[in-house]
Amino acid sequence: MTSLTPESEADLADIVVSADTPFHVHGGGTRPIDGPTNGTPLSTSRLSGIELYEPGSLTLVVRAGTPVAEIESTLAAENQRLAFEPMDHRGLLGTTGEPTIGGVIGANVSGPRRIQAGAARDFLLGVRFVDGTGQVIRNGGRVMKNVTGYDLVKLLAGSYGTLGILTEVALKVLPDTATTATLSIAGLDDETAIAALSRALGSPFEVTGAVHMPQAQGEGRTLIRIEGSEASVAYRAAELQKLLAGFGDVLFDHDTTANRALWRDLRDVSAFHDRAGDVWRLSVKPSDAPGVVAKVPGAQALYDWGGGLIWLLVPQGTAPTAIRQPVNDAGGHATLIRGNRNAGVFHPLPAPVAALQDGLRRKFDPHGLFNPGLMGQTA
Amino acid sequence: MEMPRPNQDIIARKADLIARLLQVLPVDAVISDPSETRAYECDALTAYKCPPMAAILPTSTQQVSDALRICHDMGVPVVPRGSGTSLAGGALPTADSVILGVARLNDVLETDYDNRIIKVQSGRTNLSVTGAVEEQGFFYAPDPSSQLACAIAGNIAMNSGGAHCLKYGVTTNNLMGVTMVLMDGTITELGGAHLDAPGYDLLGLICGSEGQLGVVTEATLRILHKPEGARPVLMGFDSNEVAGQCVSDIIKAGVLPVAIEFMDRPCIRACEAFAKAGYPDCEALLIVEVEGSDAEIDEQLETIMGIARTHNPVELRQSTSAEESARIWLGRKSAFGAMGQINDYMCLDGTIPVSQLPYVLKRIGEMSKEFGLDVANVFHAGDGNMHPLILFDANKPGDLELCEAFGAKILKLCVEVGGCLTGEHGVGIEKRDLMVDQYAPEDLEIQMAIKDVFDPKWLLNPAKVFPLQSSESHRIAAE
C-alpha cells in the first residue's frame, strides 16, 4: 500500500479530520517494532527540516520527519550532539530507509549513554502533534525548564504514534566531547561483570557507557566508556583502573576514532545483526539482570546500561512467556524487537495501569485511528 | 483570585465525613477543629488563605487509599499537601475540602547503592533523602532552594528543579518509580528500579501534575555518587546584558558547568548583607560552578574564565576554600529569605530561551519604572529559568494588585519570547489564569481530558492549574 505523506502539518490535520479508516503511523519506517496494525500507511517523512537551532541555548527545533543523520551532522558542525545517542535499528532489523527524529521520539529510542545522560524523553522539550480528531496540539516549548501544565511531552515520547502524530519536536542538545576512551576487563562471568559495572557507575568518575558482552559471543568483555577532555579522561581512567583492580586487568584504550566506532556498534547491537533468532529488549534492575538471563533457556545476552538493559537473542519462535515470566518475577519489562510480532510486542500492564492507558488513548484518539491494536495488552 | 464557591452540602456533612475517616485513620491523624485546621490555610503563597474543612495525616499507603475512597464516595474535594512550601498556591485549600498531608509518610524504605536507587515515602524532605545516603558518598541531585523543608511529594507534584539541574536535570529526570493512589482509592505502581516505561510514560505525566492526578505515597529515586569536588567562581559585570552574553558564550564553548546563577544589584546587596559571601557590589553577578577533581576543575575554569575575561568583568574570583564555597551558595540559596527581610515580594518563575536574557532583563527594567515597583533578579541563567522578585508593600492598599499586574506582564513577556510561565514552581492558583496566554483552548482541553481519566469526578485539587472558566464544563460534568 502506498504511504500517505502529508507535506505540511495542515495537510496532515486535514487527512486525519476526513479519515474514516485507521492509519499505520510511521516515520522513516526503519523500526517496524510496533507490531502489526491494519491501516493506511501514513508517514511523516516529508514534514522535514530544522526550524531553529541555537547552539548558545543548547536548543534545536525540528520537524518530525527530519532525518536523524541531518540533525547529527548539523549539530556536529557546532561541536554538539544528541546526548541520548539514539540507536539505529536498521542493522538489527534488516530494514532500509532513513531514520527520522519523529521515529526516535515515538519509540523513545536511546543508546548506551542513557545510563548517565538520560533517555530521549529526558531531552525532549516540546512537541506539536495532530490528535485523533485532527486538532493540532502544542505542549512544552523550547526551554529547558517548564512545568506549565501537564507534561504531554513525556507522554508522547514512547507512545508509538498511538496518541497523536508528531509534527515537530524541540530538543535539548549538549556539547560533544573531545576524547572517548574505553576501559575493558576480559573474562568476567555475568554476575561479576555487573558488579564491576555497578562499582564504576557508583563512582564519581562519570561513566557514560557500561556494557558487558558475555563469553558466549567470543571473548567475554566488560566495557566502560569515559568521555571528556583528554586530561580529564586520562585522570578518570587511572582512578577507575585503581577502583576496579580487584576484578582483573583493566585495559585502557584512548583511540577516540576506534572507540566511537566501538560504541556505535554496541549502541546498534551489532553482535546480533547476522545471527538468526528473535531479539528481545529487557529493562530490569541491573543486579537482577544475570539471574533473569539465566532463567531463559538458550538465550544469549548483551548487557547495556550497567545491566539495566538486556538485549536477548533467543531461538526463533521462543514463547514470549519464557522471557516475560522471569522478567515479571524480577520486576521490569520486556519488548519484542525482532520476531513474530503477532505474539505481542509490548509488556502486558497491570490492570489499573492498563485502564489509565486505555482511557488516555480514548481521549487522544477517540475514533481509534492511530496504530490500532498496538500497546494495548493487559496482564 | 477567584476560587470555586464551597459546596454547602459537603460542609453540612462534615460530622459524617469525620466519623467515617476515623474508622480508617488513627485518631490523631484526623484534624477537624477549626483552631487546628487553620495551620493548613495556606502554603508559602501567603497572600491567599482559606482553612480546609479537615486535614488528615495518614501513615501508610493503605490509609491514603481508604481515606481517598471515603472522600470519593462522599464527593469531597481533596487537596494533597507536601510540606506546604509551594510558592504558587498549589496546596491552597477550599472551605469544603480535606487537606491530605503526607508529612507522616517520611521513612526510607530501601537504599541500594549497587543499583543507585533509594526508595522513600513521599513526605520525606528533599535534603533528608541526601542525608540518608551521604555517608556512602551519594546524593539526590534535584536541589530546590527550599530543600531543607520541601517534601519529595511536592517535588514530584511540581517537578521541582534547583540550581544544579543544568547538569543533573529536574525531578522528572531523577524519578524512577512511584506508588500512587488514585482518587477512587486504587493503588497503582508506576516504574521502579528499572529504566523507562513499559507502556505510556505515565511517570512522566504525573510528575508536574500538581497533585491533580493522584497522591504519590512512595517514590524510587536515582542517587548518584558525589563529585570529588566542586568550585564556584564569581564573575561581576557592569551590565545585565553583558552577563547574559557571557552565559551564552560559556554554554556555546562546550563546557557545561553544573550551575550558572545570576543576580542583579538589588539582590546581590541583600544576599551579601545576609550571608557575607564576599559578593562584589556590581550590576550583575554570575556564580558559575564546575565539578570534578582539582585538576579537572582547574581545566574547566581556565576555559570559563577566559571567556569571562573577553567581557571585561569588574570582578573574577575563584572560591579558595570549601568554607568560602559554602558561603557563596548560602548567599544564593538565601536570596528569597534575604529579600523578604527588607521587603514584601512576589517571586516569579518564568523560563526564557537563554539567548533572550539581555532583552528580557532590559524590558523588566523598563516595566519596573512603568509600574513604580522595584525588581530584584535572581535566577538559573544556564537554563533560562528566571526568578524576578517584585518588591511591594503588603500594607499599602492596591500594591499587591499592582504587583500581580506587573508579574503577569513579565510572564506574558516570557511566553512572547518563546518561553513559559513557570519553570519549576508550578501553576497552582498563582499562574492559573495566565494559562490561556501560553496555551490555545485545544491545548488546555486535552490536558483537562487527562484529568478526566485519572480523576473523573474532578475532586483532586480541582481549582488549580486550569482557569476556572476553562475547567468549568469538566467540573460540572463530573458532578
Short mmCIF file of N, CA, C and O in Angstrom, two decimals, chain A residues 4-19 23 42-43 46-47 130 134 136 165 167:
data_model
loop_
_atom_site.label_atom_id
_atom_site.label_comp_id
_atom_site.label_asym_id
_atom_site.label_seq_id
_atom_site.Cartn_x
_atom_site.Cartn_y
_atom_site.Cartn_z
N LEU A 4 0.66 7.52 2.70
CA LEU A 4 0.28 8.92 2.65
C LEU A 4 1.45 9.71 3.22
O LEU A 4 2.00 9.35 4.25
N THR A 5 1.85 10.76 2.53
CA THR A 5 2.99 11.56 3.02
C THR A 5 2.64 13.04 2.99
O THR A 5 3.03 13.77 2.08
N PRO A 6 1.87 13.50 3.97
CA PRO A 6 1.49 14.92 4.00
C PRO A 6 2.73 15.81 4.01
O PRO A 6 3.75 15.45 4.56
N GLU A 7 2.59 16.98 3.37
CA GLU A 7 3.75 17.87 3.24
C GLU A 7 3.71 19.01 4.23
O GLU A 7 4.62 19.83 4.29
N SER A 8 2.63 19.10 4.97
CA SER A 8 2.57 20.14 6.00
C SER A 8 1.70 19.64 7.13
O SER A 8 0.93 18.68 6.97
N GLU A 9 1.85 20.30 8.28
CA GLU A 9 1.04 19.95 9.44
C GLU A 9 -0.45 20.12 9.12
O GLU A 9 -1.28 19.31 9.52
N ALA A 10 -0.76 21.18 8.34
CA ALA A 10 -2.16 21.43 7.99
C ALA A 10 -2.71 20.31 7.10
O ALA A 10 -3.85 19.86 7.29
N ASP A 11 -1.88 19.84 6.14
CA ASP A 11 -2.28 18.70 5.29
C ASP A 11 -2.60 17.49 6.16
O ASP A 11 -3.60 16.79 5.96
N LEU A 12 -1.69 17.24 7.08
CA LEU A 12 -1.85 16.08 7.96
C LEU A 12 -3.15 16.19 8.76
O LEU A 12 -3.92 15.22 8.85
N ALA A 13 -3.40 17.38 9.29
CA ALA A 13 -4.62 17.58 10.08
C ALA A 13 -5.85 17.32 9.21
O ALA A 13 -6.80 16.67 9.65
N ASP A 14 -5.81 17.79 7.95
CA ASP A 14 -6.94 17.57 7.03
C ASP A 14 -7.17 16.09 6.79
O ASP A 14 -8.30 15.61 6.76
N ILE A 15 -6.06 15.36 6.58
CA ILE A 15 -6.16 13.92 6.34
C ILE A 15 -6.84 13.23 7.51
O ILE A 15 -7.72 12.38 7.33
N VAL A 16 -6.43 13.62 8.71
CA VAL A 16 -7.00 12.97 9.90
C VAL A 16 -8.47 13.34 10.08
O VAL A 16 -9.31 12.49 10.39
N VAL A 17 -8.79 14.62 9.86
CA VAL A 17 -10.18 15.06 10.02
C VAL A 17 -11.12 14.28 9.11
O VAL A 17 -12.20 13.86 9.52
N SER A 18 -10.67 14.04 7.87
CA SER A 18 -11.59 13.40 6.92
C SER A 18 -11.46 11.88 6.89
O SER A 18 -12.07 11.22 6.07
N ALA A 19 -10.68 11.32 7.81
CA ALA A 19 -10.45 9.87 7.78
C ALA A 19 -11.62 9.09 8.34
O ALA A 19 -12.25 9.52 9.31
N PHE A 23 -5.00 4.47 10.42
CA PHE A 23 -3.68 4.65 9.82
C PHE A 23 -2.65 3.80 10.53
O PHE A 23 -2.74 3.56 11.73
N LEU A 42 0.89 5.89 6.89
CA LEU A 42 0.96 7.34 6.90
C LEU A 42 2.32 7.72 7.47
O LEU A 42 2.63 7.40 8.60
N SER A 43 3.12 8.38 6.65
CA SER A 43 4.48 8.70 7.08
C SER A 43 4.67 10.20 7.23
O SER A 43 4.14 10.99 6.45
N ARG A 46 7.91 13.58 5.09
CA ARG A 46 8.03 14.84 4.32
C ARG A 46 7.80 16.08 5.17
O ARG A 46 7.88 17.20 4.67
N LEU A 47 7.50 15.88 6.42
CA LEU A 47 7.45 17.02 7.34
C LEU A 47 8.85 17.18 7.89
O LEU A 47 9.16 16.80 9.00
N VAL A 130 -0.69 16.14 15.91
CA VAL A 130 -2.09 16.13 15.48
C VAL A 130 -2.78 15.00 16.23
O VAL A 130 -2.32 13.85 16.18
N GLY A 134 -7.91 15.42 14.59
CA GLY A 134 -7.35 16.32 13.59
C GLY A 134 -6.95 17.68 14.14
O GLY A 134 -6.60 18.59 13.39
N VAL A 136 -4.48 20.30 15.99
CA VAL A 136 -3.04 20.48 16.24
C VAL A 136 -2.88 20.89 17.70
O VAL A 136 -3.49 21.87 18.15
N ILE A 165 0.04 12.20 16.12
CA ILE A 165 1.12 12.13 15.14
C ILE A 165 2.01 13.35 15.33
O ILE A 165 1.56 14.49 15.15
N THR A 167 4.44 16.29 14.75
CA THR A 167 4.81 17.08 13.58
C THR A 167 6.08 17.88 13.82
O THR A 167 6.80 18.21 12.90
#
